[in-house]
Amino acid sequence: MTFPVVGMVGGGQLARMTHEAGIPLGIRFKLLSDTPQDSAAQVVGDVVVGDYRDLETLRAFARGCDVITFDHEHVPTEHLRALEADGIPVRPGPDALVHAQDKGVMRAKLDAIGVPCPRHRVVSDPEDVAAFAAEGDGFPVVLKTVRGGYDGKGVWVVGSVEEAAEPFKAGVAVLAEEKVDFVRELAANVVRSPHGQAVAYPVVESRQVNGVCDTVIAPAPDLDEDLALRAEEMALNIAKELGVVGHLAVELFQTRDGRILVNELAMRPHNSGHWSMDGAITSQFANHVRAVLDLPLGDPRPRAKWTVMVNVLGGDYPDMYSAYLHCMARDPQLKIHMYGKDVKPGRKVGHVNTYGDDLDDVLERARHAAGYLRGTITE
Amino acid sequence: MTFPVVGMVGGGQLARMTHEAGIPLGIRFKLLSDTPQDSAAQVVGDVVVGDYRDLETLRAFARGCDVITFDHEHVPTEHLRALEADGIPVRPGPDALVHAQDKGVMRAKLDAIGVPCPRHRVVSDPEDVAAFAAEGDGFPVVLKTVRGGYDGKGVWVVGSVEEAAEPFKAGVAVLAEEKVDFVRELAANVVRSPHGQAVAYPVVESRQVNGVCDTVIAPAPDLDEDLALRAEEMALNIAKELGVVGHLAVELFQTRDGRILVNELAMRPHNSGHWSMDGAITSQFANHVRAVLDLPLGDPRPRAKWTVMVNVLGGDYPDMYSAYLHCMARDPQLKIHMYGKDVKPGRKVGHVNTYGDDLDDVLERARHAAGYLRGTITE
């Protein structure tokens, strides 16, 4: 056996940070990217520019790779099966990945294995939505296209049967879910390898702004120990039952009455795990690489009492580099992670991590840096 | 101002790890490498293959770079001056770098600024070596070619006038030095930026085997606090007086009578600083990038009580990857850093880092992993 080649489909920031984590392992990293300017394509040596929706492009890319993994969940299932038939390990495999691609399939599976979810049902038209609402506490109801949504896209909160018309216009199946009365959102992140080893990161609190992840606190403050343990066990169980290989993010609602319900699944390194780059003994990216190569997993425990991640969104001011001077001088412990992406308002272009013993201080430092980089804080 | 392009001359492991550290900053990294197979060339996107000894190659490479820095100290001084005349910042600059290129110039400068060194003199022939020996405690005497030596190459310990003939055969000037009665070797690593900010890493102990760095312990155990402070101040002073920009490693002898003497200087990230990748808040590579870009420097303090680095040298068994299974399963906290280099006996092909509260444990884990990867430990 010599050093293997990991083929990464997708050139976004998750691929970029996975490459960064793979360099110390001495593995070869090969990238299939939409364009040569994509975030990861800027920093990877071996880049193939091509369309992952084209099977022959995928097949040609996969030749010479020892394993294929992903920056996103959009590769068609039939293509993944074709690669497997060619003898290329695909991790996570198509049978697992479909649960992250199709929210209807995901909800059916979680029901079957007894994982608590918000009340839900695939609905056929606005009247059906009204019937779903009437079966529970009435409107508002959450509607989601079963495929294609992310970061708040493909999700609607509708207050009436009239408002329920919009989601059906795309011609994609629609899932109705109760609007959960949650006190906060959590994420339980785990990594699982083909031989069945799995590790659980501490459960984190994830704060969203306009449907987009804004702040992650690791570990989740004031989280009951039993609840944390239950969330970790639930995520490990989901990974096992769904046959996940690699990183699995389980986004959770913590309800007012003390339950945890699964909101979404993601089968790749995830925004809620970015804190681990500076805050854990082994980052989610390093463990994802180890998992897809079926290497023993690294210790997921935190290195600091508190680690905070705040996303850097594009603002009106495009020159983020000049903001480095202030941010680095103000906080010599600050960890900046920029993705090489053009600044567009609202676009995730980077994140910052801070860590330390005092949560208020750690939060303030991360928020200040992210705000300054974005241009919403100017002093 | 937009994100700058850092041009790195040399494709070795130092360039590889500098690229890894630069990815989170979102900067562009451009590499001038001898071959497409070099350690860094495997993992960098923007690679120019060419000979750094050729001025036109260097000039073409430097066009479009915002700053030039180095993986090694072998670029001819006149070429560096030509780049500067073209308006390209060269960091460290030729006036600083000459002290790391020429041991005669280095010794003369350290004498001039009052930095304690081993007794030394440039010698002209074996008889002159005998005279140098007689001026002190006699043989043995250390002889070094003033240019071109590293990792024990270009260094001789001679016990007689007859043995002193060899070093003169290359036709390079030879420096004679007293053989210092040292209890151990230390390294004081600092990083300095063009605007004059500087940070000092904790002084480390460096253990050599056959003239090659084997183990580094951070911080140096049982080091007198005053001596540590003096060593840090000395390194900061050298960086300032020599006009260093970037990382400076000051290799030191700790003598039996409690003095510290400068052995060697290196003006680039250095083997004695590899521990900082996992053991410091900001690694030497991240701070080197920040320094050459004149960004505020990051906190150099340790994150763990003890961090140990052990080099992985090539052994007789070429398949290091298969050893990952054992090493990672045995120690989930182990940090492996492999350089993508072919295994040749004695060649530095990687290093491992371990950290923790118990030095004996941290040392044992690092030694075991490095030995297992090399093939000298099989259980």
Coordinates of C-alpha atoms in Angstrom, one line a residue, chain B:
Chain B
M1 CA -5.8 46.3 -1.4
T2 CA -6.8 42.8 -2.3
F3 CA -5.6 39.4 -1.1
P4 CA -1.8 39.3 -1.9
V5 CA 0.3 36.7 -3.7
V6 CA 3.1 35.2 -1.7
G7 CA 5.9 33.8 -3.9
M8 CA 7.7 30.9 -2.3
V9 CA 11.1 29.9 -3.7
G10 CA 11.8 26.2 -3.1
G11 CA 9.5 23.2 -3.0
G12 CA 10.6 21.4 0.1
Q13 CA 8.6 20.5 3.2
L14 CA 8.9 24.0 4.7
A15 CA 7.2 25.4 1.6
R16 CA 4.6 22.7 1.9
M17 CA 3.8 23.5 5.5
T18 CA 3.9 27.3 4.8
H19 CA 1.2 26.8 2.2
E20 CA -0.9 24.8 4.6
A21 CA -0.6 27.6 7.1
G22 CA -1.4 30.2 4.4
I23 CA -4.7 28.6 3.2
P24 CA -6.8 29.9 6.1
L25 CA -5.6 33.5 5.4
G26 CA -7.1 33.4 2.0
I27 CA -3.8 34.6 0.4
R28 CA -2.6 33.3 -3.0
F29 CA 0.5 31.1 -2.8
K30 CA 2.8 30.7 -5.8
L31 CA 5.6 28.2 -5.8
L32 CA 8.9 28.0 -7.6
S33 CA 9.9 24.4 -7.4
D34 CA 12.8 22.4 -8.9
T35 CA 10.4 19.6 -10.0
P36 CA 6.7 19.0 -10.1
Q37 CA 7.2 16.1 -7.6
D38 CA 8.8 18.2 -4.9
S39 CA 7.1 18.1 -1.5
A40 CA 5.3 21.4 -1.8
A41 CA 4.6 21.1 -5.5
Q42 CA 2.3 18.2 -4.8
V43 CA -0.1 20.3 -2.8
V44 CA 0.1 23.8 -4.2
G45 CA -2.2 25.0 -7.0
D46 CA 0.1 27.6 -8.6
V47 CA 3.4 26.0 -9.3
V48 CA 6.2 27.2 -11.6
V49 CA 8.9 24.5 -12.2
G50 CA 12.3 26.2 -12.7
D51 CA 15.8 26.7 -11.4
Y52 CA 16.1 29.4 -8.7
R53 CA 19.8 29.9 -9.7
D54 CA 18.7 31.3 -13.0
L55 CA 17.9 35.0 -12.6
E56 CA 15.4 35.2 -15.5
T57 CA 13.5 32.3 -14.1
L58 CA 13.3 34.1 -10.7
R59 CA 12.3 37.3 -12.4
A60 CA 9.5 35.7 -14.4
F61 CA 8.3 33.9 -11.3
A62 CA 8.4 37.1 -9.2
R63 CA 6.2 39.1 -11.6
G64 CA 2.7 39.1 -10.1
C65 CA 4.0 38.2 -6.6
D66 CA 3.5 40.8 -3.8
V67 CA 6.4 39.4 -1.8
I68 CA 9.1 36.7 -2.3
T69 CA 10.1 34.4 0.6
F70 CA 12.1 31.1 0.8
D71 CA 12.1 27.5 1.7
H72 CA 15.9 27.5 1.8
E73 CA 18.8 29.9 1.9
H74 CA 20.5 29.1 -1.4
V75 CA 19.3 31.8 -3.7
P76 CA 22.4 33.9 -4.8
T77 CA 22.6 37.3 -3.1
E78 CA 23.0 39.1 -6.4
H79 CA 19.7 37.6 -7.7
L80 CA 17.9 38.8 -4.6
R81 CA 19.3 42.3 -5.1
A82 CA 18.1 42.2 -8.7
L83 CA 14.5 41.3 -7.6
E84 CA 14.6 44.1 -5.1
A85 CA 15.8 46.5 -7.9
D86 CA 12.7 45.3 -9.9
G87 CA 10.6 46.5 -7.0
I88 CA 9.7 43.1 -5.5
P89 CA 9.9 42.9 -1.7
V90 CA 12.2 40.0 -0.7
R91 CA 11.7 38.8 2.8
P92 CA 14.1 38.1 4.5
G93 CA 16.2 40.5 2.3
P94 CA 19.6 39.8 0.9
D95 CA 21.4 41.9 3.6
A96 CA 19.9 39.7 6.3
L97 CA 20.0 36.4 4.5
V98 CA 23.7 36.6 3.9
H99 CA 24.2 35.9 7.6
A100 CA 22.4 32.5 7.2
Q101 CA 24.3 31.8 4.0
D102 CA 27.8 32.5 5.1
K103 CA 29.0 31.4 8.5
G104 CA 32.0 33.7 8.3
V105 CA 29.8 36.7 7.8
M106 CA 27.5 35.5 10.5
R107 CA 30.3 35.1 13.1
A108 CA 31.7 38.5 12.3
K109 CA 28.4 40.2 12.7
L110 CA 27.5 38.4 16.0
D111 CA 30.9 39.4 17.3
A112 CA 30.3 43.0 16.3
I113 CA 26.9 43.1 18.1
G114 CA 28.3 41.4 21.2
V115 CA 26.5 38.0 20.9
P116 CA 28.4 35.2 22.6
C117 CA 29.6 32.5 20.1
P118 CA 32.1 29.6 20.3
R119 CA 35.7 30.8 19.8
H120 CA 36.2 30.9 16.0
R121 CA 38.3 32.0 13.2
V122 CA 38.4 31.6 9.4
V123 CA 41.3 29.3 8.7
S124 CA 43.4 28.9 5.5
D125 CA 45.0 25.4 5.7
P126 CA 45.6 22.5 8.1
E127 CA 48.6 24.3 9.7
D128 CA 46.4 27.3 10.4
V129 CA 43.9 24.9 12.1
A130 CA 46.7 23.6 14.3
A131 CA 47.5 27.2 15.2
F132 CA 43.8 27.9 16.0
A133 CA 43.8 24.7 18.2
A134 CA 46.9 25.8 20.0
E135 CA 45.4 29.2 20.8
G136 CA 42.7 27.4 22.8
D137 CA 42.5 24.0 24.4
G138 CA 44.0 22.1 21.4
F139 CA 42.2 19.5 19.4
P140 CA 39.5 18.5 18.7
V141 CA 38.4 21.4 16.7
V142 CA 35.2 21.9 14.6
L143 CA 35.6 22.8 11.0
K144 CA 32.8 24.1 8.8
T145 CA 32.6 25.2 5.2
V146 CA 31.3 28.8 5.4
R147 CA 28.7 28.1 2.7
G148 CA 26.5 25.2 1.7
G149 CA 26.4 23.0 4.9
Y150 CA 23.3 21.7 6.6
D151 CA 22.2 18.7 8.8
G152 CA 25.7 17.8 9.6
K153 CA 27.0 18.1 6.0
G154 CA 29.9 20.5 5.6
V155 CA 30.9 20.0 9.3
W156 CA 33.9 18.0 10.6
V157 CA 35.2 17.4 14.0
V158 CA 38.9 16.9 13.6
G159 CA 41.3 15.5 16.1
S160 CA 44.6 16.3 14.5
V161 CA 46.3 18.4 11.8
E162 CA 46.2 15.4 9.5
E163 CA 42.4 15.0 9.8
A164 CA 42.1 18.8 9.1
A165 CA 43.0 18.4 5.4
E166 CA 39.5 17.1 4.2
P167 CA 37.4 20.3 4.6
F168 CA 39.8 22.3 2.4
K169 CA 39.5 20.1 -0.6
A170 CA 36.2 21.7 -1.8
G171 CA 38.0 25.1 -2.3
V172 CA 35.4 26.8 0.0
A173 CA 36.5 29.0 2.9
V174 CA 36.6 27.1 6.1
L175 CA 35.7 28.3 9.6
A176 CA 37.3 26.8 12.7
E177 CA 35.4 26.7 15.9
E178 CA 36.1 25.4 19.4
K179 CA 34.4 22.2 20.2
V180 CA 32.0 23.5 22.8
D181 CA 31.6 21.5 26.0
F182 CA 27.8 21.7 26.0
V183 CA 25.2 20.0 28.1
R184 CA 22.5 20.3 25.6
E185 CA 21.4 22.2 22.5
L186 CA 18.6 24.8 22.6
A187 CA 16.8 26.8 20.0
A188 CA 15.4 30.3 20.4
N189 CA 12.9 31.0 17.6
V190 CA 11.5 34.4 16.9
V191 CA 9.5 36.0 14.1
R192 CA 9.9 39.7 13.0
S193 CA 8.0 41.8 10.6
P194 CA 9.1 44.7 8.5
H195 CA 7.4 47.3 10.7
G196 CA 9.5 45.9 13.6
Q197 CA 7.0 43.8 15.6
A198 CA 8.6 40.6 16.9
V199 CA 7.4 37.6 18.9
A200 CA 9.5 35.0 20.7
Y201 CA 8.5 31.3 21.0
P202 CA 9.5 29.5 24.2
V203 CA 13.0 28.3 24.1
V204 CA 13.1 24.6 23.1
E205 CA 15.5 21.7 23.7
S206 CA 16.8 20.2 20.5
R207 CA 18.4 16.7 20.5
Q208 CA 20.5 15.7 17.5
V209 CA 21.4 12.2 16.3
N210 CA 24.3 12.0 13.9
G211 CA 24.1 15.8 13.3
V212 CA 20.4 15.6 12.4
C213 CA 17.6 17.0 14.6
D214 CA 15.8 14.1 16.2
T215 CA 13.7 15.4 19.0
V216 CA 12.5 18.8 20.1
I217 CA 10.9 19.5 23.5
A218 CA 8.9 22.6 24.0
P219 CA 9.6 24.3 26.3
A220 CA 13.1 23.1 27.2
P221 CA 12.8 21.1 30.4
D222 CA 14.4 22.5 33.6
L223 CA 15.6 25.6 31.9
D224 CA 16.5 28.4 34.2
E225 CA 14.0 31.2 33.7
D226 CA 16.7 33.9 33.5
L227 CA 18.6 31.9 30.9
A228 CA 15.5 31.3 28.9
L229 CA 14.7 35.0 29.0
R230 CA 18.3 35.9 28.0
A231 CA 18.1 33.4 25.0
E232 CA 14.8 35.0 23.8
E233 CA 16.2 38.5 24.1
M234 CA 19.3 37.4 22.3
A235 CA 17.3 36.0 19.4
L236 CA 15.1 39.1 19.3
N237 CA 18.2 41.3 19.3
I238 CA 19.8 39.2 16.5
A239 CA 16.7 39.5 14.4
K240 CA 16.6 43.2 14.8
E241 CA 20.4 43.9 14.3
L242 CA 20.5 41.7 11.2
G243 CA 17.2 43.1 9.8
V244 CA 15.5 39.7 9.6
V245 CA 11.9 39.5 8.3
G246 CA 10.1 36.3 8.9
H247 CA 11.1 33.4 11.1
L248 CA 14.6 33.2 12.6
A249 CA 15.9 30.1 14.4
V250 CA 18.9 30.7 16.7
E251 CA 20.4 27.3 17.5
L252 CA 22.2 27.5 20.8
F253 CA 24.7 25.5 23.0
Q254 CA 24.0 25.5 26.7
T255 CA 27.5 25.0 28.2
R256 CA 28.4 23.1 31.2
D257 CA 29.3 26.4 32.9
G258 CA 25.8 27.9 32.3
R259 CA 26.4 30.1 29.3
I260 CA 24.5 30.1 26.0
L261 CA 26.5 30.3 22.8
V262 CA 25.1 30.7 19.3
N263 CA 25.7 27.7 17.1
E264 CA 23.8 28.4 13.8
L265 CA 21.2 30.8 12.4
A266 CA 18.4 29.9 10.0
M267 CA 16.2 32.5 8.4
R268 CA 13.1 30.5 7.5
P269 CA 10.7 28.2 9.4
H270 CA 12.9 25.6 11.0
N271 CA 12.8 22.0 12.2
S272 CA 13.1 23.3 15.8
G273 CA 9.8 25.1 15.4
H274 CA 7.7 22.2 13.9
W275 CA 6.3 21.6 17.4
S276 CA 4.4 24.9 17.1
M277 CA 2.1 23.5 14.4
D278 CA 0.2 21.6 17.1
G279 CA 1.7 23.1 20.3
A280 CA 1.5 26.9 19.9
I281 CA -1.4 29.3 19.5
T282 CA 0.2 30.4 16.3
S283 CA 2.5 28.2 14.4
Q284 CA 5.9 29.3 13.1
F285 CA 4.6 28.9 9.5
A286 CA 1.5 31.0 10.1
N287 CA 3.7 33.7 11.7
H288 CA 6.2 33.5 8.9
V289 CA 3.4 34.2 6.4
R290 CA 2.1 37.1 8.6
A291 CA 5.6 38.6 8.9
V292 CA 6.5 38.6 5.2
L293 CA 3.1 40.2 4.5
D294 CA 3.7 42.7 7.3
L295 CA 0.5 41.7 9.1
P296 CA 0.4 41.8 12.9
L297 CA 1.9 38.6 14.4
G298 CA 0.0 35.9 16.2
D299 CA 0.4 34.8 19.8
P300 CA 3.5 32.4 20.0
R301 CA 2.6 30.9 23.4
P302 CA 2.2 27.2 23.9
R303 CA -1.3 25.6 24.1
A304 CA -0.1 22.6 26.1
K305 CA 2.3 22.2 29.0
W306 CA 4.6 20.0 26.9
T307 CA 4.9 19.5 23.2
V308 CA 7.3 17.0 21.7
M309 CA 8.3 16.7 18.0
V310 CA 10.2 13.7 16.7
N311 CA 11.4 13.6 13.1
V312 CA 10.5 10.6 11.0
L313 CA 13.5 9.6 9.0
G314 CA 13.4 7.2 6.1
G315 CA 14.2 3.6 7.1
D316 CA 14.6 0.4 5.2
Y317 CA 10.8 -0.2 5.0
P318 CA 9.3 2.2 2.4
D319 CA 5.6 1.7 3.1
M320 CA 5.0 4.3 5.9
Y321 CA 1.3 4.6 5.1
S322 CA 0.5 1.1 6.3
A323 CA 2.0 2.1 9.7
Y324 CA -0.7 4.7 10.1
L325 CA -3.2 2.0 11.2
H326 CA -1.1 1.1 14.3
C327 CA 0.0 4.6 15.1
M328 CA -3.4 6.2 14.9
A329 CA -5.2 3.4 16.7
R330 CA -2.6 3.4 19.5
D331 CA -2.7 7.2 20.0
P332 CA -5.8 9.1 18.9
Q333 CA -4.1 12.4 19.8
L334 CA -1.0 11.8 17.7
K335 CA -0.3 14.5 15.0
I336 CA 1.4 13.1 11.9
H337 CA 3.0 15.4 9.4
M338 CA 4.3 13.7 6.3
Y339 CA 6.0 15.5 3.5
G340 CA 5.1 13.4 0.4
K341 CA 8.7 12.5 -0.1
D342 CA 10.1 9.1 -1.2
V343 CA 11.5 7.2 1.6
K344 CA 15.3 7.0 1.5
P345 CA 17.3 5.8 4.5
G346 CA 18.1 8.8 6.8
R347 CA 16.1 11.3 4.8
K348 CA 13.7 13.5 6.8
V349 CA 10.3 12.5 5.4
G350 CA 8.0 13.7 8.1
H351 CA 7.6 14.4 11.8
V352 CA 5.1 13.7 14.6
N353 CA 3.9 16.0 17.3
T354 CA 2.4 15.0 20.7
Y355 CA 1.4 17.2 23.6
G356 CA 0.1 16.8 27.1
D357 CA 0.8 17.4 30.8
D358 CA 3.2 14.5 31.5
L359 CA 6.5 14.9 29.7
D360 CA 7.5 11.3 30.0
D361 CA 4.2 10.2 28.4
V362 CA 4.4 12.8 25.6
L363 CA 8.0 11.8 24.8
E364 CA 7.2 8.1 24.8
R365 CA 4.2 8.6 22.4
A366 CA 6.2 10.7 19.9
R367 CA 9.2 8.4 20.0
H368 CA 7.0 5.3 19.6
A369 CA 5.1 6.8 16.6
A370 CA 8.2 8.0 14.8
G371 CA 10.0 4.7 15.4
Y372 CA 7.0 2.7 14.2
L373 CA 6.7 4.8 11.1
R374 CA 10.4 4.4 10.4
G375 CA 10.2 0.7 11.0
T376 CA 12.6 0.6 14.0
I377 CA 9.8 -0.3 16.4
T378 CA 7.5 -3.1 15.3
E379 CA 5.1 -3.5 18.2

